[in-house]
Coordinates of C-alpha atoms and ligand atoms in Angstrom, one line a residue:
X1 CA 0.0 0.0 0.0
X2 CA 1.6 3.6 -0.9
X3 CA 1.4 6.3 1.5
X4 CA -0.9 8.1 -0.4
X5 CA -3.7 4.9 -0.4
X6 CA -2.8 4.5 3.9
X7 CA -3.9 8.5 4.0
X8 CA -6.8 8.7 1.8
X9 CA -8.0 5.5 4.6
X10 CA -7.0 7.1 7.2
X11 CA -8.3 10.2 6.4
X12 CA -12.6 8.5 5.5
X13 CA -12.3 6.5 8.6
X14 CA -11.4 9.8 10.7
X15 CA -14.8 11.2 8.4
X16 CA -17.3 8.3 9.4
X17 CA -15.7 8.0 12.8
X18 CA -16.8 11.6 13.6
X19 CA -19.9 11.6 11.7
X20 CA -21.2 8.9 13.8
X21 CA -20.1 10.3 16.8
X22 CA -19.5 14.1 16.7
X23 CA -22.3 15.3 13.7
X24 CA -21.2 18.5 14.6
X25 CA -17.7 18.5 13.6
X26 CA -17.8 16.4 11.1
X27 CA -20.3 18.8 9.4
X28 CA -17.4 21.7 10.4
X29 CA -14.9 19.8 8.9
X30 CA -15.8 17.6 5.9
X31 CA -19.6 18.0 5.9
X32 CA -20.1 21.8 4.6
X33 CA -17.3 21.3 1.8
X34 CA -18.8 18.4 0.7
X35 CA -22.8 19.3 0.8
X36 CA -22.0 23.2 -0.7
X37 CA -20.9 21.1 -3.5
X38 CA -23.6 18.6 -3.9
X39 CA -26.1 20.8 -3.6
X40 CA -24.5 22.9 -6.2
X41 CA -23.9 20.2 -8.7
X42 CA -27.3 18.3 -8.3
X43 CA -29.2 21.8 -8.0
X44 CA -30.8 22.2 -11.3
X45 CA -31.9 18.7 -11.7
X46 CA -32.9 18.5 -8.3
X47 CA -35.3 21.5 -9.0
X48 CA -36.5 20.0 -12.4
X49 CA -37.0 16.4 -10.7
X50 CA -39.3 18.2 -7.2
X51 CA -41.2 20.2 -10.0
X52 CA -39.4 23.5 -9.1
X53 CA -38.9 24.4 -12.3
X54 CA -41.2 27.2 -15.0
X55 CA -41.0 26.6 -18.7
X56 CA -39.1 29.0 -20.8
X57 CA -40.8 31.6 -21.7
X58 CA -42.9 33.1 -24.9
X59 CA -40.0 35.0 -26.1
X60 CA -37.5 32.7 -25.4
X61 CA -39.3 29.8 -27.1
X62 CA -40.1 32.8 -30.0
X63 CA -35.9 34.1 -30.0
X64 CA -35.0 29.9 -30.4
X65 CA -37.2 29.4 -33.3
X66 CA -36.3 32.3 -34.8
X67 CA -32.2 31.6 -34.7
X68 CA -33.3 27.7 -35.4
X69 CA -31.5 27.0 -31.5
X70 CA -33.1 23.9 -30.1
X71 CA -35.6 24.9 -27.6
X72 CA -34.8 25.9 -24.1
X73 CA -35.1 23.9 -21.0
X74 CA -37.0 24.8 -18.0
X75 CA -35.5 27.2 -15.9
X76 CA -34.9 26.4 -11.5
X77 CA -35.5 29.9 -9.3
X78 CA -31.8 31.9 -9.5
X79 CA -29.8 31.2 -6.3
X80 CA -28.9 34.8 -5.0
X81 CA -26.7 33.0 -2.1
X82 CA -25.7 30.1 -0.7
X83 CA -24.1 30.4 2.8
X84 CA -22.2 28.0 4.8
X85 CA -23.3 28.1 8.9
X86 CA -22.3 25.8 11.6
X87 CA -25.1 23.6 11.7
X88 CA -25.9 23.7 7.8
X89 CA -26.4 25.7 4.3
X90 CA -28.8 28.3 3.9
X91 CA -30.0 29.4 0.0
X92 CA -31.8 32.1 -1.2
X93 CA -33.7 32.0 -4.2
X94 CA -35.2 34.3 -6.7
X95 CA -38.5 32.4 -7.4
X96 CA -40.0 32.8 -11.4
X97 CA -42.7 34.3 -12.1
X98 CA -45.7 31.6 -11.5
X99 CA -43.8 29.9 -8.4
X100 CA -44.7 30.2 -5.2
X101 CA -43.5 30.3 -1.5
X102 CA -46.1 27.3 -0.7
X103 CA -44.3 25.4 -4.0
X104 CA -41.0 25.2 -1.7
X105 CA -42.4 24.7 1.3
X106 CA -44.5 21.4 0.5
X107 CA -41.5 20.3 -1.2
X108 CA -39.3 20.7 1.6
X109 CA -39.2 16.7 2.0
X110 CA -38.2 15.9 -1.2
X111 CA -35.2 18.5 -1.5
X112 CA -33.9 17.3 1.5
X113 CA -34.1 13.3 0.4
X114 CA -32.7 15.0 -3.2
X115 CA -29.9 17.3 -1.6
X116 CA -29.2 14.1 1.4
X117 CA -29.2 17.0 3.8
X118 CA -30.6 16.2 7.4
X119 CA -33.9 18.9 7.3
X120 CA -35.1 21.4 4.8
X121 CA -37.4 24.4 5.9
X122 CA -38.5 27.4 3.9
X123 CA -39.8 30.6 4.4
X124 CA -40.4 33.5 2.0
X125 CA -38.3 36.6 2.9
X126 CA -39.5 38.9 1.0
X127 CA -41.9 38.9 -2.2
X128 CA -39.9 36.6 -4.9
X129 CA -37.5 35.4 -2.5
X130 CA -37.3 32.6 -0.1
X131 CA -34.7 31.1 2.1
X132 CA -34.1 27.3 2.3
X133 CA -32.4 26.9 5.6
X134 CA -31.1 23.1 5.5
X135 CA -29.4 21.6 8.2
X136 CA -26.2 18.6 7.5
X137 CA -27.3 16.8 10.9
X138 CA -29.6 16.4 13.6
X139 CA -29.0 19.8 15.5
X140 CA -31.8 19.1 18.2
X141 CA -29.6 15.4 19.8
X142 CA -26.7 17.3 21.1
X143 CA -28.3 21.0 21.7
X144 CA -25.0 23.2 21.1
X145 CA -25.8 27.2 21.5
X146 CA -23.8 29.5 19.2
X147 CA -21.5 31.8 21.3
X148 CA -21.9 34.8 19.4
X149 CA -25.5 36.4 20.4
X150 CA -27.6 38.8 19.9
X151 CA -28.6 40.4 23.2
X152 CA -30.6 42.9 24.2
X153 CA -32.4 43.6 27.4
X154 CA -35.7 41.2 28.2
X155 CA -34.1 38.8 25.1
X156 CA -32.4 35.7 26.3
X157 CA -31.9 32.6 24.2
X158 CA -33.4 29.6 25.8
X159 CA -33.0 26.8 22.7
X160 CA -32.4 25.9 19.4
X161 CA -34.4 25.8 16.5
X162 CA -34.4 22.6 14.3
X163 CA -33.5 24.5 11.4
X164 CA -30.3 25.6 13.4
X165 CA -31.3 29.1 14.2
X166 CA -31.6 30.3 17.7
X167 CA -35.1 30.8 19.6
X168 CA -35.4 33.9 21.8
X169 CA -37.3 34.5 24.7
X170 CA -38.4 38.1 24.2
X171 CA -40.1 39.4 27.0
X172 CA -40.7 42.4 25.8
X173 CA -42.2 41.4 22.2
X174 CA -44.0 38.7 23.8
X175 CA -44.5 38.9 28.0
X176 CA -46.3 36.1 29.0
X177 CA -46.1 32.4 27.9
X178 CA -47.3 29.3 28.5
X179 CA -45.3 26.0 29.0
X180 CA -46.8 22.9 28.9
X181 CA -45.8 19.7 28.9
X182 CA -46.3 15.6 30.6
X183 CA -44.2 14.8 33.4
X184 CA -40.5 14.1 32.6
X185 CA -40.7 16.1 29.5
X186 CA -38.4 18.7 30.3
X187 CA -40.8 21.7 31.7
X188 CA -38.6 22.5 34.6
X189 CA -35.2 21.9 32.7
X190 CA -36.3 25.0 30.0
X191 CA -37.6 27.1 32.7
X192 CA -34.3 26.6 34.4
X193 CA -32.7 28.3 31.4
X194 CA -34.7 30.7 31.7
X195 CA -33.7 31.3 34.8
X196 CA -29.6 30.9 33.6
X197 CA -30.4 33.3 31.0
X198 CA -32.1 36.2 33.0
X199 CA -29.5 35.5 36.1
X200 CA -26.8 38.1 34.2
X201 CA -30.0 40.7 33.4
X202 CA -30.8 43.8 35.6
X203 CA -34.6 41.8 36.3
X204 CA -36.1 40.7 39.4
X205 CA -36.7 36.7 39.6
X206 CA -39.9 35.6 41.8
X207 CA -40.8 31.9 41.6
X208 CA -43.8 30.0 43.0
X209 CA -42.3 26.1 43.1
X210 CA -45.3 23.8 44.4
X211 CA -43.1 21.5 44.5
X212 CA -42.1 22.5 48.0
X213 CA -39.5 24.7 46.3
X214 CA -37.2 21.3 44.8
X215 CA -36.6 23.1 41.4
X216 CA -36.5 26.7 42.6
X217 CA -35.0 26.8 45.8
X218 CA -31.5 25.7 44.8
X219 CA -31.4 29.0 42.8
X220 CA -32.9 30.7 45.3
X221 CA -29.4 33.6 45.6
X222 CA -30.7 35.1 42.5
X223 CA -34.4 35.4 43.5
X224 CA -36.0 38.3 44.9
X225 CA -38.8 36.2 46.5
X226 CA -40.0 32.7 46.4
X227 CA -43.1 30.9 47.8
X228 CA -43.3 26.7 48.2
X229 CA -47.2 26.7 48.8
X230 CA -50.1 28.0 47.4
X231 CA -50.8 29.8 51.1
X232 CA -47.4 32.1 50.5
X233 CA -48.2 32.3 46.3
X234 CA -51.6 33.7 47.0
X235 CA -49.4 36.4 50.1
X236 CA -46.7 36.9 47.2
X237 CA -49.8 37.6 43.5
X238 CA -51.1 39.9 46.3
X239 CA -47.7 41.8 47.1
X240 CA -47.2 41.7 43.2
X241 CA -50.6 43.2 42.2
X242 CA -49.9 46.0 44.6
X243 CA -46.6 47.1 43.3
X244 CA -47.8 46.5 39.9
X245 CA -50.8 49.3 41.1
X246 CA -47.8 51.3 42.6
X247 CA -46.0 51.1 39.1
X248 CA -48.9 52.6 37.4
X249 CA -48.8 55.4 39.9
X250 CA -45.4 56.3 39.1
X251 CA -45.9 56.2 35.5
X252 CA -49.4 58.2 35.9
X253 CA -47.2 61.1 38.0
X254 CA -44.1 61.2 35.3
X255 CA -46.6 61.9 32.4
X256 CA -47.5 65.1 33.3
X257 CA -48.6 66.1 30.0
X258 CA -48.8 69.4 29.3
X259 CA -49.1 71.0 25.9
X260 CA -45.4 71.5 25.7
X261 CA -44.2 67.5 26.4
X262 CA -43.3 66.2 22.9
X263 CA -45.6 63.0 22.3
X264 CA -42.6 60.6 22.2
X265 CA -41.9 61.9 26.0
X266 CA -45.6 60.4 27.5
X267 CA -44.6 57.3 29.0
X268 CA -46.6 54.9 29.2
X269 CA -45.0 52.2 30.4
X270 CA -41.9 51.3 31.8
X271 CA -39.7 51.8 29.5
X272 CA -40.7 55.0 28.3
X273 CA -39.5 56.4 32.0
X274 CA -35.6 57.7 32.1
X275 CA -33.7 55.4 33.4
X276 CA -33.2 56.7 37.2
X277 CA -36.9 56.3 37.7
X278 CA -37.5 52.9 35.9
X279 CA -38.6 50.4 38.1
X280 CA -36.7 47.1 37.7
X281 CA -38.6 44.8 35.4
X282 CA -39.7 41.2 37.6
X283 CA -40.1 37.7 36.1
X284 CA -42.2 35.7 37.4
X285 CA -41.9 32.2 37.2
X286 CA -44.7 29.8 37.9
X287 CA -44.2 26.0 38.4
X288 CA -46.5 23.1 38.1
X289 CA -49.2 25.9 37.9
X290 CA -52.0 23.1 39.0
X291 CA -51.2 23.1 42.3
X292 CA -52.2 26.5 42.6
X293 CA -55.9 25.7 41.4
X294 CA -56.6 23.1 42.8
X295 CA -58.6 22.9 46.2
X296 CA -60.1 20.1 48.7
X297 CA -62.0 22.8 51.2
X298 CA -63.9 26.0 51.0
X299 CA -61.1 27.6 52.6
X300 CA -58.8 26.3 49.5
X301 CA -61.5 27.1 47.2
X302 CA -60.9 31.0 48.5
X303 CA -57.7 30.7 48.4
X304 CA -58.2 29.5 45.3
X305 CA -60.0 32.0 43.4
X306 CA -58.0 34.9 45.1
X307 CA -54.6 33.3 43.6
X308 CA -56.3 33.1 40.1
X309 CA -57.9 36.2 40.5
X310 CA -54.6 37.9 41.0
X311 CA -52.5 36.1 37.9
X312 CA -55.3 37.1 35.4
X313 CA -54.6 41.0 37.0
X314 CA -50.8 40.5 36.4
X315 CA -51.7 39.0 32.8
X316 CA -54.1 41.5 31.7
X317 CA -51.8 44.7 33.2
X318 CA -48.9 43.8 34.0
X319 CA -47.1 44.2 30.9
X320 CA -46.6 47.6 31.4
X321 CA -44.9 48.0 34.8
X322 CA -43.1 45.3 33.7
X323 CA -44.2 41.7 35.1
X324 CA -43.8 39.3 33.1
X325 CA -45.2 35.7 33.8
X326 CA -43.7 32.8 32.3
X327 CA -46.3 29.8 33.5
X328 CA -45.4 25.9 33.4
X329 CA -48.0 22.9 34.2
X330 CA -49.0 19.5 32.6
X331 CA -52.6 20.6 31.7
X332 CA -53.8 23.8 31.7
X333 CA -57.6 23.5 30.4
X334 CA -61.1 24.5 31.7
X335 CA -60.8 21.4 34.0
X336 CA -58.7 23.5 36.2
X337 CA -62.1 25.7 37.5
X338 CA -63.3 29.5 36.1
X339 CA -61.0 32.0 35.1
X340 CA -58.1 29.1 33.8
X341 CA -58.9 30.0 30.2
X342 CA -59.5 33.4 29.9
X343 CA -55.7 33.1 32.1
X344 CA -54.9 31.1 29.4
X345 CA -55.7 34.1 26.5
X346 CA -53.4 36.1 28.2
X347 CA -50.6 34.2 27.4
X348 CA -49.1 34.7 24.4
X349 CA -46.3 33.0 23.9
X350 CA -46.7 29.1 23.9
X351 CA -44.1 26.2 24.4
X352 CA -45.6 22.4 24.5
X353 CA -43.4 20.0 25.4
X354 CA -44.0 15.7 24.9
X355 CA -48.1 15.6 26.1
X356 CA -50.1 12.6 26.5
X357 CA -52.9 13.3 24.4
X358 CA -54.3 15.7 22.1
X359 CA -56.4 17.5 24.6
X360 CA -53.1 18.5 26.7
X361 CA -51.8 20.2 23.2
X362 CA -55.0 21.7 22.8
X363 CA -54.9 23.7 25.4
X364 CA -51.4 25.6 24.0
X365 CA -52.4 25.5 20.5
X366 CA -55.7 24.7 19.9
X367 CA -56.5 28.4 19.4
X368 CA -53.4 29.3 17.5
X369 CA -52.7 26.3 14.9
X370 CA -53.4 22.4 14.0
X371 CA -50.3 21.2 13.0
X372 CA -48.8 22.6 16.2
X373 CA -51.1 20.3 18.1
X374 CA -50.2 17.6 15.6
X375 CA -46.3 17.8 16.0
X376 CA -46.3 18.2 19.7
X377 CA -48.5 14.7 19.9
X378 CA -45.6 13.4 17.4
X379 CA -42.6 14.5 19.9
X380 CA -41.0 10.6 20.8
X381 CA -41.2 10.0 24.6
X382 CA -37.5 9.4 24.4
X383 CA -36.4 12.8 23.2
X384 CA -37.1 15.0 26.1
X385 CA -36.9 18.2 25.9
X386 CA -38.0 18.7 22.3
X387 CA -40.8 21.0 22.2
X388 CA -43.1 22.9 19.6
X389 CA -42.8 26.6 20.3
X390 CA -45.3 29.0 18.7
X391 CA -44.4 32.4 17.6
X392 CA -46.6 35.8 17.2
X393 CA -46.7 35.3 13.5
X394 CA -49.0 32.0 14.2
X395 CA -45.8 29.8 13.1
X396 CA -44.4 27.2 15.7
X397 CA -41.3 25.7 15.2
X398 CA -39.7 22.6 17.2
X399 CA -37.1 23.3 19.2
X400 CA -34.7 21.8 22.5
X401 CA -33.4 23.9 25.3
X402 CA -29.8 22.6 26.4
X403 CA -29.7 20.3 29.0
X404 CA -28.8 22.7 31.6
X405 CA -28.0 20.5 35.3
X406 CA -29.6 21.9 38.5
X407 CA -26.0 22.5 39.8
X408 CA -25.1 24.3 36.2
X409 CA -27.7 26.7 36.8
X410 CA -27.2 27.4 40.8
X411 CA -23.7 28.6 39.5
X412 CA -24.9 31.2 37.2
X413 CA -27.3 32.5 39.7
X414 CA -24.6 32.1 42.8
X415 CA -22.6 34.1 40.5
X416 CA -24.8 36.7 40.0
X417 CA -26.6 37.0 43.4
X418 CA -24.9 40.7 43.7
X419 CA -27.8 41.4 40.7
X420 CA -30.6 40.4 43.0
X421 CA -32.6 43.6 43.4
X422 CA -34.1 43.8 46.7
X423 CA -37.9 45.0 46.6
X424 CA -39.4 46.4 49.7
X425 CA -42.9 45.1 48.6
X426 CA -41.6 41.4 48.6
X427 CA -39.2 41.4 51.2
X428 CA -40.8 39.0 53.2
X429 CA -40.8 36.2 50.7
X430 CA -37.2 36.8 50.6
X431 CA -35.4 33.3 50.8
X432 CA -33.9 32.8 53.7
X433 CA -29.8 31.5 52.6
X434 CA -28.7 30.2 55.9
X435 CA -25.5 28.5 54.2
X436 CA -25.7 25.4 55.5
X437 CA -28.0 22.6 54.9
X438 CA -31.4 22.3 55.9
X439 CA -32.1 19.4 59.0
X440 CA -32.3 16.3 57.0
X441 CA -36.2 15.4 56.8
X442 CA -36.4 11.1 57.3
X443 CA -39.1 9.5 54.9
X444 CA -38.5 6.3 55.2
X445 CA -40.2 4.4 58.0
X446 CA -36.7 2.2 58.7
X447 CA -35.5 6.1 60.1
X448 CA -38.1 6.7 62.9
X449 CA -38.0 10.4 64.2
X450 CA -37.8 9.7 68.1
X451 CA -39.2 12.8 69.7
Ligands
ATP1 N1 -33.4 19.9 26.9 C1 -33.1 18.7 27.4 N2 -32.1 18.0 26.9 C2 -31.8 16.8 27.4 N3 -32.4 16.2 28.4 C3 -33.5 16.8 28.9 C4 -33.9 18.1 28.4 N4 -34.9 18.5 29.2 C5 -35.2 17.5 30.0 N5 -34.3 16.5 29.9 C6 -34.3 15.3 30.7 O1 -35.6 15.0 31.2 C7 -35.6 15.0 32.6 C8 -36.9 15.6 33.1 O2 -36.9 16.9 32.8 P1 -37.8 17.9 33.7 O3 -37.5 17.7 35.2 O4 -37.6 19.3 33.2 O5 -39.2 17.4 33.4 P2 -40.6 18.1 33.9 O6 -41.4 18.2 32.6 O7 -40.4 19.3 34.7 O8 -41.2 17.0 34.8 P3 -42.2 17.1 36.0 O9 -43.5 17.5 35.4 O10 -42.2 15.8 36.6 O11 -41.7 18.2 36.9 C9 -34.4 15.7 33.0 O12 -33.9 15.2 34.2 C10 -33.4 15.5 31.9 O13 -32.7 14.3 32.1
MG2 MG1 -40.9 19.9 36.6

C-alpha cells in the first residue's frame, strides 16, 4: 500500500468516525465542503425532478425558433446566495414568475431526500424570495448554542431551532407564555434556562415552586422572593398586584402632560420612564401551575380563586410595569375551574413540550394552529426536551433547550446573586440563605424520628 492509499483511509475513517459520533464537527470539517458542492452540482436537476422548475418563456421559445436554436429547458429559481453556517447551508432564491413560497415549502421533504441533507425548511423573505435553511445533521440530539448572540435587554436565548437558528425568549415582544408539557418532559429543565439566561440581566426573579420549592429553591441567591405553597403564592400575587398598582402610579405622575411634552416623552410604560426612575422589570416564574388551582375545602376554594384572580390581573396589566409571567404545568384547560382559560388568552407565547394526548396540546395551541397540536403529539417519549414553540406570527417551530443540570444553573445565579434587586414590597418572601444545609427530613419508616 503507498502512502498516499494509507492517507486517503486514514483520512474516510477519521470522516465516518466523527460523523457517527460528533455530527457537529464532522459537518465543520468535511460535511459543509462536501454538501456546498452537492447541492450545487445536483441543483438544477434536483429543481426539475421536485417540479421547481417554470418553462421558458414566450419569447425565449419565439428568440430559439427564430435563430433555429433547439428549444430551451425549464429554468430552476436563480440562487442569489448560498451560505455555509455551523449547523448547515442556507440558499436564497429568486422564485420565477408563477412559483410560489407554498411550492418550496411542501417540497421541503423531497429536497432534503434530493440534496441528502438532514432537514429542509423554507420561508419566504420577501416577495420573490425565499430562504431554504437546510441543516447537514440532527442539531436538536446534542443541543450546542452559538457563542456569538444577539442580546438585548428582556431577550435571552433559551433553545435551538431545528432548522439551526436560535429561539429567543423576548419578554418584551412577547411577555407572557405558557409552558406545557407531561411529566419528565423537560418543563422545569427549559424554565431553568430561563432562569440561567435572566440571572446576568438587571430583572427581578420571583418563583412560585409547588413542589415544595425542589426546582427553585437551589437558585434561590438570584431570587427576589420565592413561595413553596399555594398559602405564601396567593401572600406573594397579592404583594405583586400592589406594586404593579404602585407602578402605574409612578408612570401616571411622570406623564404630566402638558401642551409643551413632545408625544414621544408620554410614558406609558416602563420603559418609556428615564432610566433613574424605571422600576426594575420582575419575572415571574410559575411552576406546576396546577397546584395552585386546585382545592379540597372552602377555605382552599378562596384561596383559590384569590390566587387566580390575581395572575389574570398580572396577565391583563402587567405588561406595562413590567411583570412578566412565564407559567409551566402538565394541563392547563377548563378542568382547572373558572377563570383558567380566559388566564390562558393572556398568554401569548406558547411552548408544549411531549403531552399525553391531544387535549393536553389543545390547550397551548388549539387556538393558535393544528399542525402545532399535531407535531407536539408526534414529539417521541425518548427525546425529552424537544418542544413545539409558537411564535406571534401563528408559526411554531420545534425546538430543544440545552440540557442545563440543577448544579449548572445554581452557579450562574450564585454568581450573579450581587444582581438580585431587593424590593421592599416582597421582602418577606425573601429566601432565607442560611448556608448550610437544611435538617435532613427522614421519609423512610426504617429512620423513625424519636421525639
Ligand atoms: N433539553 C433537554 N435535553 C436533554 N435532556 C433533557 C432536556 N430537558 C429535560 N431533559 C431530561 O428530562 C428529565 C426531566 O426533565 P424535567 O425535570 O424538566 O421534566 P418536567 O417536565 O419538569 O417533569 P415534572 O412534570 O415531573 O416536573 C431531566 O432530568 C433530563 O434528564
Ligand atoms: Mg418539573
Amino acid at each position: 500500500m503507498t502512502a498516499f492509499t494509507v492517507t486517503l483511509v486514514l483520512v474516510v475513517a477519521s470522516a465516518g468516525l466523527l460523523r457517527w459520533r460528533r455530527p457537529a464537527w464532522y459537518w465543520l470539517t468535511f460535511g459543509v465542503t462536501l454538501a456546498t458542492i452537492r447541492v450545487l452540482v445536483r441543483y438544477a436537476s434536483v429543481m426539475d425532478a421536485c417540479g421547481l422548475t417554470v418553462p421558458p418563456s414566450r419569447w425565449r421559445l419565439a428568440l430559439a425558433r427564430m435563430t433555429s436554436r433547439p428549444v430551451p429547458e425549464s429554468r430552476p429559481p436563480r440562487i442569489l446566495s448560498l451560505r455555509p453556517t455551523c449547523t448547515g447551508l442556507v440558499l436564497r432564491l429568486k422564485l420565477r414568475p408563477g412559483q410560489d413560497a407554498f411550492d418550496f415549502a411542501a417540497a421541503s421533504d423531497r429536497l432534503r431526500h434530493s440534496f441528502s441533507m438532514y432537514g429542509v425548511t423554507s420561508r419566504e423573505l420577501r416577495s420573490g424570495v425565499i430562504e431554504l435553511r437546510m441543516t447537514g445533521y440532527d442539531v436538536l440530539k446534542r443541543v450546542q448554542m452559538p457563542t456569538r448572540l444577539d442580546t438585548r435587554p428582556m431577550r435571552i436565548l433559551v433553545a435551538l431551532r431545528e432548522d439551526g437558528s436560535v429561539h429567543y425568549r423576548d419578554y418584551r415582544a412577547i411577555p407572557h407564555a405558557l409552558t406545557l408539557g407531561a411529566t419528565e418532559s423537560g418543563k422545569s429543565v427549559y424554565q431553568r434556562n430561563l432562569v440561567a439566561g435572566l440571572a446576568p440581566m438587571d430583572v427581578a426573579l420571583v418563583g412560585i415552586d409547588c413542589k415544595q420549592g425542589v426546582e427553585l429553591f437551589p437558585l434561590a441567591r438570584r431570587f427576589s422572593a420565592l413561595a413553596d405553597n399555594p398559602n405564601t403564592a396567593a401572600e406573594l400575587l397579592d404583594a405583586l398586584v400592589s406594586r404593579m398598582e404602585d407602578i402605574y402610579q409612578l408612570i401616571r405622575a411622570e406623564q404630566r402632560i402638558t401642551a409643551d411634552v413632545p408625544d414621544a416623552e408620554i410614558a406609558a410604560d416602563i420603559w418609556d420612564l428615564p432610566d433613574h426612575l424605571r422600576p426594575t422589570p420582575i419575572v415571574v416564574l410559575v411552576d406546576e401551575v396546577a397546584e395552585l388551582a386546585l382545592f379540597a375545602t372552602k377555605e382552599e376554594e378562596k384561596r383559590r380563586d384569590r390566587i387566580i384572580t390575581a395572575l389574570v390581573r398580572l396577565a391583563q396589566l402587567g405588561r406595562a410595569a413590567g411583570i412578566y409571567l412565564e407559567i409551566c404545568g402538565q394541563r392547563f384547560g377548563s378542568e382547572l375551574g373558572k377563570g383558567i382559560t380566559m388566564l390562558r388568552a393572556q398568554l401569548t407565547g406558547r411552548t408544549a413540550h411531549r403531552v399525553n394526548d391531544e387535549t393536553s396540546a389543545n390547550m397551548a395551541f388549539g387556538d393558535i394552529s393544528p399542525d402545532a397540536v399535531l407535531a407536539a403529539i408526534q414529539i417521541p417519549a425518548e427525546m425529552r426536551g424537544i418542544a413545539i414553540a409558537g411564535d406571534s406570527t401563528g408559526g411554531w417551530h420545534r425546538i430543544r433547550a440545552p440540557h442545563t443540570s440543577l448544579r449548572q444553573a445554581a452557579n450562574i445565579c450564585n454568581r450573579h446573586a450581587d444582581r438580585t434587586p431587593d424590593l421592599p414590597e416582597l421582602a418577606p418572601f425573601r429566601p432565607v440563605l442560611t448556608g448550610t444545609s437544611a435538617t435532613p427530613v427522614p421519609l423512610s419508616k426504617a429512620a423513625p424520628v424519636t421525639a
